[in-house]
Each structure stands twice: as C-alpha cells, then as structure tokens.
PDB file of C-alpha atoms in Angstrom:
ATOM      1  CA  MET A   1      -0.208  -0.086   0.165  1.00  0.00           C
ATOM      2  CA  PHE A   2       3.424   2.419   0.368  1.00  0.00           C
ATOM      3  CA  LYS A   3       4.739   4.060  -2.799  1.00  0.00           C
ATOM      4  CA  ASN A   4       7.706   5.510  -2.872  1.00  0.00           C
ATOM      5  CA  GLU A   5       7.415   7.819  -5.991  1.00  0.00           C
ATOM      6  CA  TYR A   6       4.005   9.698  -6.701  1.00  0.00           C
ATOM      7  CA  GLN A   7       3.290  11.209 -10.139  1.00  0.00           C
ATOM      8  CA  PRO A   8       2.194  15.084 -10.411  1.00  0.00           C
ATOM      9  CA  GLY A   9      -1.526  14.868 -10.494  1.00  0.00           C
ATOM     10  CA  GLU A  10      -2.077  11.842  -8.053  1.00  0.00           C
ATOM     11  CA  LEU A  11      -4.076  12.333  -4.986  1.00  0.00           C
ATOM     12  CA  VAL A  12      -1.957  11.860  -1.473  1.00  0.00           C
ATOM     13  CA  LEU A  13      -3.022  11.727   2.546  1.00  0.00           C
ATOM     14  CA  VAL A  14      -0.182  13.075   4.402  1.00  0.00           C
ATOM     15  CA  ARG A  15       0.300  12.144   7.894  1.00  0.00           C
ATOM     16  CA  ASN A  16      -0.626  13.943  10.774  1.00  0.00           C
ATOM     17  CA  THR A  17       2.236  13.614  13.201  1.00  0.00           C
ATOM     18  CA  GLN A  18       1.637  15.488  15.275  1.00  0.00           C
ATOM     19  CA  VAL A  19      -1.308  13.948  16.458  1.00  0.00           C
ATOM     20  CA  GLU A  20       1.207  10.337  17.858  1.00  0.00           C
ATOM     21  CA  LYS A  21       1.960  12.801  20.993  1.00  0.00           C
ATOM     22  CA  GLU A  22      -1.761  14.075  22.266  1.00  0.00           C
ATOM     23  CA  LEU A  23      -3.262  12.570  24.483  1.00  0.00           C
ATOM     24  CA  ASP A  24      -6.117  12.625  23.090  1.00  0.00           C
ATOM     25  CA  ARG A  25      -5.182  11.084  19.707  1.00  0.00           C
ATOM     26  CA  LYS A  26      -7.756   8.543  19.166  1.00  0.00           C
ATOM     27  CA  ALA A  27     -10.218  10.715  18.760  1.00  0.00           C
ATOM     28  CA  LYS A  28      -7.857  12.680  15.568  1.00  0.00           C
ATOM     29  CA  PRO A  29      -7.277  12.123  12.319  1.00  0.00           C
ATOM     30  CA  ARG A  30      -4.332  10.122  11.755  1.00  0.00           C
ATOM     31  CA  TYR A  31      -4.245  11.244   7.974  1.00  0.00           C
ATOM     32  CA  ASN A  32      -5.387  14.642   6.502  1.00  0.00           C
ATOM     33  CA  GLY A  33      -6.140  15.351   2.878  1.00  0.00           C
ATOM     34  CA  PRO A  34      -6.983  14.164   0.042  1.00  0.00           C
ATOM     35  CA  TYR A  35      -3.549  16.804  -1.614  1.00  0.00           C
ATOM     36  CA  GLU A  36      -2.400  17.295  -4.938  1.00  0.00           C
ATOM     37  CA  VAL A  37       1.375  15.646  -5.601  1.00  0.00           C
ATOM     38  CA  VAL A  38       2.202  19.255  -7.884  1.00  0.00           C
ATOM     39  CA  ARG A  39       6.286  18.236  -8.144  1.00  0.00           C
ATOM     40  CA  ARG A  40       9.338  15.905  -6.448  1.00  0.00           C
ATOM     41  CA  THR A  41      11.785  18.222  -5.472  1.00  0.00           C
ATOM     42  CA  LYS A  42      15.685  17.101  -5.525  1.00  0.00           C
ATOM     43  CA  GLY A  43      15.296  16.182  -2.166  1.00  0.00           C
ATOM     44  CA  GLY A  44      12.993  13.552  -2.456  1.00  0.00           C
ATOM     45  CA  SER A  45      10.319  15.210  -0.577  1.00  0.00           C
ATOM     46  CA  TYR A  46       7.340  16.444  -2.006  1.00  0.00           C
ATOM     47  CA  VAL A  47       5.133  19.761  -2.985  1.00  0.00           C
ATOM     48  CA  LEU A  48       1.686  18.779  -2.173  1.00  0.00           C
ATOM     49  CA  LYS A  49      -1.584  21.843  -3.460  1.00  0.00           C
ATOM     50  CA  GLU A  50      -4.982  21.276  -0.854  1.00  0.00           C
ATOM     51  CA  MET A  51      -7.977  20.889  -3.569  1.00  0.00           C
ATOM     52  CA  ASP A  52      -8.645  24.351  -3.326  1.00  0.00           C
ATOM     53  CA  GLY A  53      -5.092  25.188  -4.790  1.00  0.00           C
ATOM     54  CA  SER A  54      -3.883  26.194  -2.721  1.00  0.00           C
ATOM     55  CA  VAL A  55       0.235  24.776  -2.549  1.00  0.00           C
ATOM     56  CA  SER A  56       2.066  24.633   0.165  1.00  0.00           C
ATOM     57  CA  ARG A  57       5.376  26.719   1.286  1.00  0.00           C
ATOM     58  CA  ARG A  58       7.156  23.832   2.540  1.00  0.00           C
ATOM     59  CA  GLY A  59       8.014  19.900   1.016  1.00  0.00           C
ATOM     60  CA  ILE A  60       6.486  16.656   2.682  1.00  0.00           C
ATOM     61  CA  ALA A  61       8.590  13.424   3.007  1.00  0.00           C
ATOM     62  CA  ALA A  62       7.678  10.279   0.795  1.00  0.00           C
ATOM     63  CA  PHE A  63       7.259   7.938   4.812  1.00  0.00           C
ATOM     64  CA  ARG A  64       4.577  10.688   5.114  1.00  0.00           C
ATOM     65  CA  LEU A  65       2.762   9.990   1.936  1.00  0.00           C
ATOM     66  CA  LEU A  66      -1.060   7.266   1.564  1.00  0.00           C
ATOM     67  CA  PRO A  67      -1.753   7.091  -1.787  1.00  0.00           C
ATOM     68  CA  TYR A  68      -6.111   7.873  -2.242  1.00  0.00           C
ATOM     69  CA  PHE A  69      -8.649   5.970  -3.376  1.00  0.00           C
ATOM     70  CA  ASN A  70     -11.968   7.983  -3.897  1.00  0.00           C
ATOM     71  CA  ARG A  71     -14.441   5.346  -2.630  1.00  0.00           C
ATOM     72  CA  HIS A  72     -16.880   6.712  -4.877  1.00  0.00           C
ATOM     73  CA  SER A  73     -14.777   6.392  -8.104  1.00  0.00           C
ATOM     74  CA  MET A  74     -13.116   2.211  -7.420  1.00  0.00           C
ATOM     75  CA  PRO A  75     -12.985  -0.159 -10.525  1.00  0.00           C
ATOM     76  CA  LEU A  76     -14.261  -2.919  -8.084  1.00  0.00           C
ATOM     77  CA  LEU A  77     -17.270  -1.140  -6.835  1.00  0.00           C
ATOM     78  CA  ASP A  78     -17.770  -0.281 -11.307  1.00  0.00           C
ATOM     79  CA  GLU A  79     -17.545  -3.725 -12.681  1.00  0.00           C
ATOM     80  CA  LEU A  80     -20.004  -5.355  -9.686  1.00  0.00           C
ATOM     81  CA  ASP A  81     -22.356  -2.393 -10.413  1.00  0.00           C
ATOM     82  CA  ASP A  82     -21.679  -3.172 -13.981  1.00  0.00           C
ATOM     83  CA  HIS A  83     -23.083  -6.844 -13.250  1.00  0.00           C
ATOM     84  CA  ASP A  84     -25.918  -6.146 -10.963  1.00  0.00           C
ATOM     85  CA  ASN A  85     -26.761  -4.579 -14.197  1.00  0.00           C
ATOM     86  CA  ASP A  86     -27.145  -7.667 -16.124  1.00  0.00           C
ATOM     87  CA  LEU A  87     -28.477  -9.808 -13.799  1.00  0.00           C
ATOM     88  CA  ASP A  88     -32.617 -10.412 -14.757  1.00  0.00           C
ATOM     89  CA  GLU A  89     -35.256  -9.493 -12.979  1.00  0.00           C
ATOM     90  CA  PRO A  90     -37.186 -12.844 -11.700  1.00  0.00           C
ATOM     91  CA  ASP A  91     -40.605 -13.304 -12.606  1.00  0.00           C
ATOM     92  CA  TYR A  92     -42.675 -13.590  -9.516  1.00  0.00           C
ATOM     93  CA  GLU A  93     -45.820 -14.366 -11.395  1.00  0.00           C
ATOM     94  CA  HIS A  94     -48.414 -15.391  -8.518  1.00  0.00           C
ATOM     95  CA  ASN A  95     -51.343 -17.911  -9.743  1.00  0.00           C
ATOM     96  CA  ASP A  96     -54.897 -18.555  -7.611  1.00  0.00           C
ATOM     97  CA  SER A  97     -54.500 -22.134  -8.353  1.00  0.00           C
ATOM     98  CA  ASP A  98     -50.948 -22.045  -6.248  1.00  0.00           C
ATOM     99  CA  ASP A  99     -54.270 -20.387  -3.363  1.00  0.00           C
ATOM    100  CA  GLU A 100     -56.901 -22.893  -3.854  1.00  0.00           C
ATOM    101  CA  ASP A 101     -54.181 -26.335  -3.848  1.00  0.00           C
ATOM    102  CA  ASN A 102     -52.878 -24.876  -0.388  1.00  0.00           C
ATOM    103  CA  ASP A 103     -56.108 -24.959   1.496  1.00  0.00           C
TER     104      ASP A 103
END
C-alpha cells in the first residue's frame, strides 16, 4: 500500500504526526487530505497543493504520504455495478390455482 514515488496530479493523504504526541489522539484524524502532488523536489520530498489550489510552502517527506483512493470511483465497485445491471429480474407471478391447492 505504501509507494515511494508519486506522479504530479496524484491524490495523497499526509500522516498527521502531531497527533501522535497528544493524549486524545484516538479522537483525531491520523491522516489529513486529500492533497494533490505538484512535484517532487531534488531532496525527495513532495510539494503538495490543497483541493482549493493553495500550494504548500514546505515539502512533505515521502514516508508521510499514502495514496488516496476515492470510495466512489474504485474500479471494483464500477465492475460490480456492471454485473448488477446484467442480472435479470426474477419473474414472480401469482397464480390463483396455487392458493386453492394449499387450502
């Protein structure tokens, strides 16, 4: 699940390392984001921008990044939706003769 290199335009989450030192860390988010990768610096860190377009001033180390997967556009879910559309509706017809036999 961890990647070492990210391409510009990819969405990532950033590990929230400040939370690890707090006492109420269980109630705080472990990752912030998503952010969009702008570029990789010569030192190996990444310049990110928020979804509103504001670019971060400092680079973020690669070990703090995780790829972001949008829940609503996962390929597996799209494939399952396609299979659901292929299924035929069962034909349940009610026959009066079936009711008479059971009496």
